[in-house]
């Protein structure tokens, strides 16, 4: 389990493989210093298992399912990555409950200056929009955020300067793909309200 509070900005050293599976090697000194083989770490909101730790480098294997359902396939050498180790017992839940299971890939419609921050407009896959509520939570690229406004096909996020400084979200532009994870509580409520099969 994660909180959507990014702990480190990592840098991809290499991606070996392709759509059939890839090994992602990531430089993330802070996370690597506390990681062990088999640990769960979220990269841009995708929960992956540590396959190797070598000094400041972590290695992860992304299977075809992961590459199909997320934006990790676009990573290349030098790409910045939002990194969050799994939540440990006793740590504060500063964001919201994030599983690291991407529900879909959305597309950035626009990014506009707004005061000291930015206004991000995202078009999610249509089937995910029903889980979005104004002032509700959503994870974008693994970052816990609050939905500021809803449109018929989009939702908007008000990004504050701190988030822009410590995550990759300040690098987004119109047309970029982003990993989305909707609030898991909304999915459970929907399932509980469905009639039994």
GROMACS .gro file of C-alpha atoms in nm:
model
  197
    1UNK     CA    1   0.000   0.000   0.000
    2UNK     CA    2   0.111   0.355  -0.076
    3UNK     CA    3  -0.005   0.706   0.011
    4UNK     CA    4   0.064   0.894  -0.310
    5UNK     CA    5   0.326   1.109  -0.135
    6UNK     CA    6   0.636   1.093  -0.357
    7UNK     CA    7   0.950   1.035  -0.151
    8UNK     CA    8   1.210   1.077  -0.423
    9UNK     CA    9   1.257   1.172  -0.787
   10UNK     CA   10   1.450   0.892  -0.951
   11UNK     CA   11   1.621   0.882  -1.290
   12UNK     CA   12   1.600   0.590  -1.531
   13UNK     CA   13   1.945   0.455  -1.611
   14UNK     CA   14   1.827   0.205  -1.870
   15UNK     CA   15   1.526   0.011  -1.996
   16UNK     CA   16   1.611  -0.326  -2.146
   17UNK     CA   17   1.348  -0.521  -2.339
   18UNK     CA   18   1.022  -0.412  -2.496
   19UNK     CA   19   0.650  -0.486  -2.507
   20UNK     CA   20   0.721  -0.849  -2.414
   21UNK     CA   21   0.866  -0.738  -2.082
   22UNK     CA   22   1.126  -0.491  -1.967
   23UNK     CA   23   1.386  -0.451  -1.694
   24UNK     CA   24   1.390  -0.093  -1.564
   25UNK     CA   25   1.710   0.019  -1.391
   26UNK     CA   26   1.655   0.327  -1.179
   27UNK     CA   27   1.891   0.556  -0.989
   28UNK     CA   28   1.715   0.645  -0.663
   29UNK     CA   29   1.978   0.671  -0.387
   30UNK     CA   30   1.741   0.743  -0.097
   31UNK     CA   31   1.502   0.459  -0.181
   32UNK     CA   32   1.782   0.216  -0.270
   33UNK     CA   33   1.944   0.281   0.068
   34UNK     CA   34   1.643   0.130   0.247
   35UNK     CA   35   1.531  -0.126  -0.013
   36UNK     CA   36   1.570  -0.502  -0.015
   37UNK     CA   37   1.510  -0.766  -0.278
   38UNK     CA   38   1.134  -0.830  -0.305
   39UNK     CA   39   1.022  -0.494  -0.163
   40UNK     CA   40   0.734  -0.308  -0.327
   41UNK     CA   41   0.811   0.035  -0.470
   42UNK     CA   42   0.577   0.253  -0.679
   43UNK     CA   43   0.723   0.406  -0.995
   44UNK     CA   44   0.494   0.672  -1.141
   45UNK     CA   45   0.213   0.508  -0.946
   46UNK     CA   46   0.283   0.150  -1.059
   47UNK     CA   47   0.364  -0.100  -0.783
   48UNK     CA   48   0.671  -0.299  -0.884
   49UNK     CA   49   0.890  -0.551  -0.703
   50UNK     CA   50   1.256  -0.478  -0.642
   51UNK     CA   51   1.449  -0.736  -0.850
   52UNK     CA   52   1.798  -0.609  -0.760
   53UNK     CA   53   1.969  -0.343  -0.552
   54UNK     CA   54   2.320  -0.229  -0.645
   55UNK     CA   55   2.442   0.080  -0.460
   56UNK     CA   56   2.215   0.365  -0.566
   57UNK     CA   57   2.048   0.159  -0.840
   58UNK     CA   58   1.727  -0.041  -0.822
   59UNK     CA   59   1.608  -0.285  -1.087
   60UNK     CA   60   1.246  -0.380  -1.157
   61UNK     CA   61   1.086  -0.619  -1.405
   62UNK     CA   62   0.775  -0.492  -1.585
   63UNK     CA   63   0.570  -0.770  -1.745
   64UNK     CA   64   0.359  -0.719  -2.059
   65UNK     CA   65   0.039  -0.665  -1.852
   66UNK     CA   66   0.205  -0.378  -1.663
   67UNK     CA   67   0.337  -0.220  -1.981
   68UNK     CA   68  -0.005  -0.244  -2.151
   69UNK     CA   69  -0.199  -0.093  -1.860
   70UNK     CA   70   0.038   0.192  -1.770
   71UNK     CA   71   0.261   0.457  -1.921
   72UNK     CA   72   0.583   0.283  -1.806
   73UNK     CA   73   0.651   0.167  -2.162
   74UNK     CA   74   0.738   0.526  -2.259
   75UNK     CA   75   1.025   0.547  -2.009
   76UNK     CA   76   1.377   0.568  -2.145
   77UNK     CA   77   1.726   0.647  -2.026
   78UNK     CA   78   1.722   0.980  -1.839
   79UNK     CA   79   1.346   0.982  -1.772
   80UNK     CA   80   1.252   1.127  -1.432
   81UNK     CA   81   1.030   0.902  -1.220
   82UNK     CA   82   0.814   0.957  -0.911
   83UNK     CA   83   0.931   0.705  -0.649
   84UNK     CA   84   0.746   0.595  -0.336
   85UNK     CA   85   0.845   0.298  -0.119
   86UNK     CA   86   0.555   0.100   0.031
   87UNK     CA   87   0.398   0.239   0.346
   88UNK     CA   88   0.536   0.086   0.665
   89UNK     CA   89   0.333   0.033   0.982
   90UNK     CA   90   0.338   0.346   1.197
   91UNK     CA   91   0.410   0.590   0.914
   92UNK     CA   92   0.159   0.872   0.856
   93UNK     CA   93  -0.097   0.833   0.579
   94UNK     CA   94  -0.036   1.178   0.432
   95UNK     CA   95  -0.219   1.135   0.101
   96UNK     CA   96  -0.487   0.872   0.046
   97UNK     CA   97  -0.493   0.493   0.010
   98UNK     CA   98  -0.310   0.413  -0.314
   99UNK     CA   99  -0.260   0.053  -0.422
  100UNK     CA  100  -0.018   0.106  -0.708
  101UNK     CA  101  -0.264  -0.067  -0.942
  102UNK     CA  102  -0.318   0.165  -1.238
  103UNK     CA  103  -0.682   0.179  -1.344
  104UNK     CA  104  -0.612   0.342  -1.677
  105UNK     CA  105  -0.402   0.588  -1.873
  106UNK     CA  106  -0.539   0.938  -1.915
  107UNK     CA  107  -0.432   1.215  -2.146
  108UNK     CA  108  -0.333   1.568  -2.042
  109UNK     CA  109  -0.567   1.812  -2.218
  110UNK     CA  110  -0.394   2.128  -2.098
  111UNK     CA  111  -0.156   2.275  -1.842
  112UNK     CA  112  -0.204   2.643  -1.763
  113UNK     CA  113  -0.041   2.878  -1.510
  114UNK     CA  114  -0.264   2.954  -1.211
  115UNK     CA  115  -0.118   3.186  -0.949
  116UNK     CA  116   0.208   3.030  -0.827
  117UNK     CA  117   0.096   2.686  -0.946
  118UNK     CA  118  -0.055   2.518  -1.249
  119UNK     CA  119  -0.403   2.403  -1.351
  120UNK     CA  120  -0.390   2.055  -1.498
  121UNK     CA  121  -0.682   1.929  -1.710
  122UNK     CA  122  -0.688   1.553  -1.766
  123UNK     CA  123  -0.913   1.341  -1.988
  124UNK     CA  124  -0.944   0.999  -1.826
  125UNK     CA  125  -1.079   0.690  -2.000
  126UNK     CA  126  -1.461   0.735  -2.000
  127UNK     CA  127  -1.515   0.437  -1.768
  128UNK     CA  128  -1.306   0.603  -1.493
  129UNK     CA  129  -1.481   0.941  -1.490
  130UNK     CA  130  -1.768   0.801  -1.281
  131UNK     CA  131  -1.525   0.748  -0.990
  132UNK     CA  132  -1.417   1.113  -0.993
  133UNK     CA  133  -1.585   1.357  -0.756
  134UNK     CA  134  -1.509   1.720  -0.688
  135UNK     CA  135  -1.277   1.744  -0.385
  136UNK     CA  136  -1.223   1.368  -0.406
  137UNK     CA  137  -0.886   1.194  -0.436
  138UNK     CA  138  -0.709   1.059  -0.742
  139UNK     CA  139  -0.351   0.947  -0.805
  140UNK     CA  140  -0.181   1.081  -1.119
  141UNK     CA  141   0.161   0.931  -1.194
  142UNK     CA  142   0.153   0.804  -0.835
  143UNK     CA  143   0.089   1.146  -0.680
  144UNK     CA  144  -0.208   1.183  -0.442
  145UNK     CA  145  -0.413   1.480  -0.562
  146UNK     CA  146  -0.749   1.646  -0.504
  147UNK     CA  147  -0.993   1.695  -0.792
  148UNK     CA  148  -1.066   2.068  -0.813
  149UNK     CA  149  -1.336   2.056  -1.083
  150UNK     CA  150  -1.520   1.813  -1.308
  151UNK     CA  151  -1.629   1.850  -1.668
  152UNK     CA  152  -1.831   1.616  -1.893
  153UNK     CA  153  -1.510   1.445  -2.017
  154UNK     CA  154  -1.234   1.582  -1.793
  155UNK     CA  155  -1.127   1.663  -1.441
  156UNK     CA  156  -0.903   1.944  -1.321
  157UNK     CA  157  -0.625   1.953  -1.064
  158UNK     CA  158  -0.476   2.264  -0.900
  159UNK     CA  159  -0.104   2.189  -0.863
  160UNK     CA  160   0.075   2.375  -0.584
  161UNK     CA  161   0.441   2.484  -0.612
  162UNK     CA  162   0.567   2.215  -0.370
  163UNK     CA  163   0.413   1.935  -0.579
  164UNK     CA  164   0.564   2.085  -0.894
  165UNK     CA  165   0.905   2.094  -0.726
  166UNK     CA  166   0.918   1.739  -0.587
  167UNK     CA  167   0.736   1.537  -0.859
  168UNK     CA  168   0.739   1.498  -1.235
  169UNK     CA  169   0.400   1.672  -1.274
  170UNK     CA  170   0.558   2.009  -1.357
  171UNK     CA  171   0.707   1.850  -1.669
  172UNK     CA  172   0.370   1.749  -1.815
  173UNK     CA  173   0.236   1.905  -2.132
  174UNK     CA  174  -0.076   1.875  -2.345
  175UNK     CA  175  -0.100   1.532  -2.507
  176UNK     CA  176   0.108   1.349  -2.244
  177UNK     CA  177  -0.017   1.015  -2.114
  178UNK     CA  178  -0.051   0.976  -1.736
  179UNK     CA  179  -0.115   0.679  -1.507
  180UNK     CA  180  -0.442   0.713  -1.316
  181UNK     CA  181  -0.561   0.529  -1.007
  182UNK     CA  182  -0.905   0.623  -0.882
  183UNK     CA  183  -1.002   0.607  -0.516
  184UNK     CA  184  -1.033   0.239  -0.423
  185UNK     CA  185  -1.317   0.316  -0.179
  186UNK     CA  186  -1.537   0.432  -0.470
  187UNK     CA  187  -1.476   0.101  -0.649
  188UNK     CA  188  -1.570  -0.099  -0.340
  189UNK     CA  189  -1.888   0.103  -0.289
  190UNK     CA  190  -1.989   0.047  -0.651
  191UNK     CA  191  -1.927  -0.328  -0.618
  192UNK     CA  192  -2.126  -0.352  -0.295
  193UNK     CA  193  -2.423  -0.175  -0.456
  194UNK     CA  194  -2.435  -0.414  -0.752
  195UNK     CA  195  -2.699  -0.687  -0.731
  196UNK     CA  196  -2.558  -1.038  -0.675
  197UNK     CA  197  -2.486  -1.234  -0.991
   0.00000   0.00000   0.00000
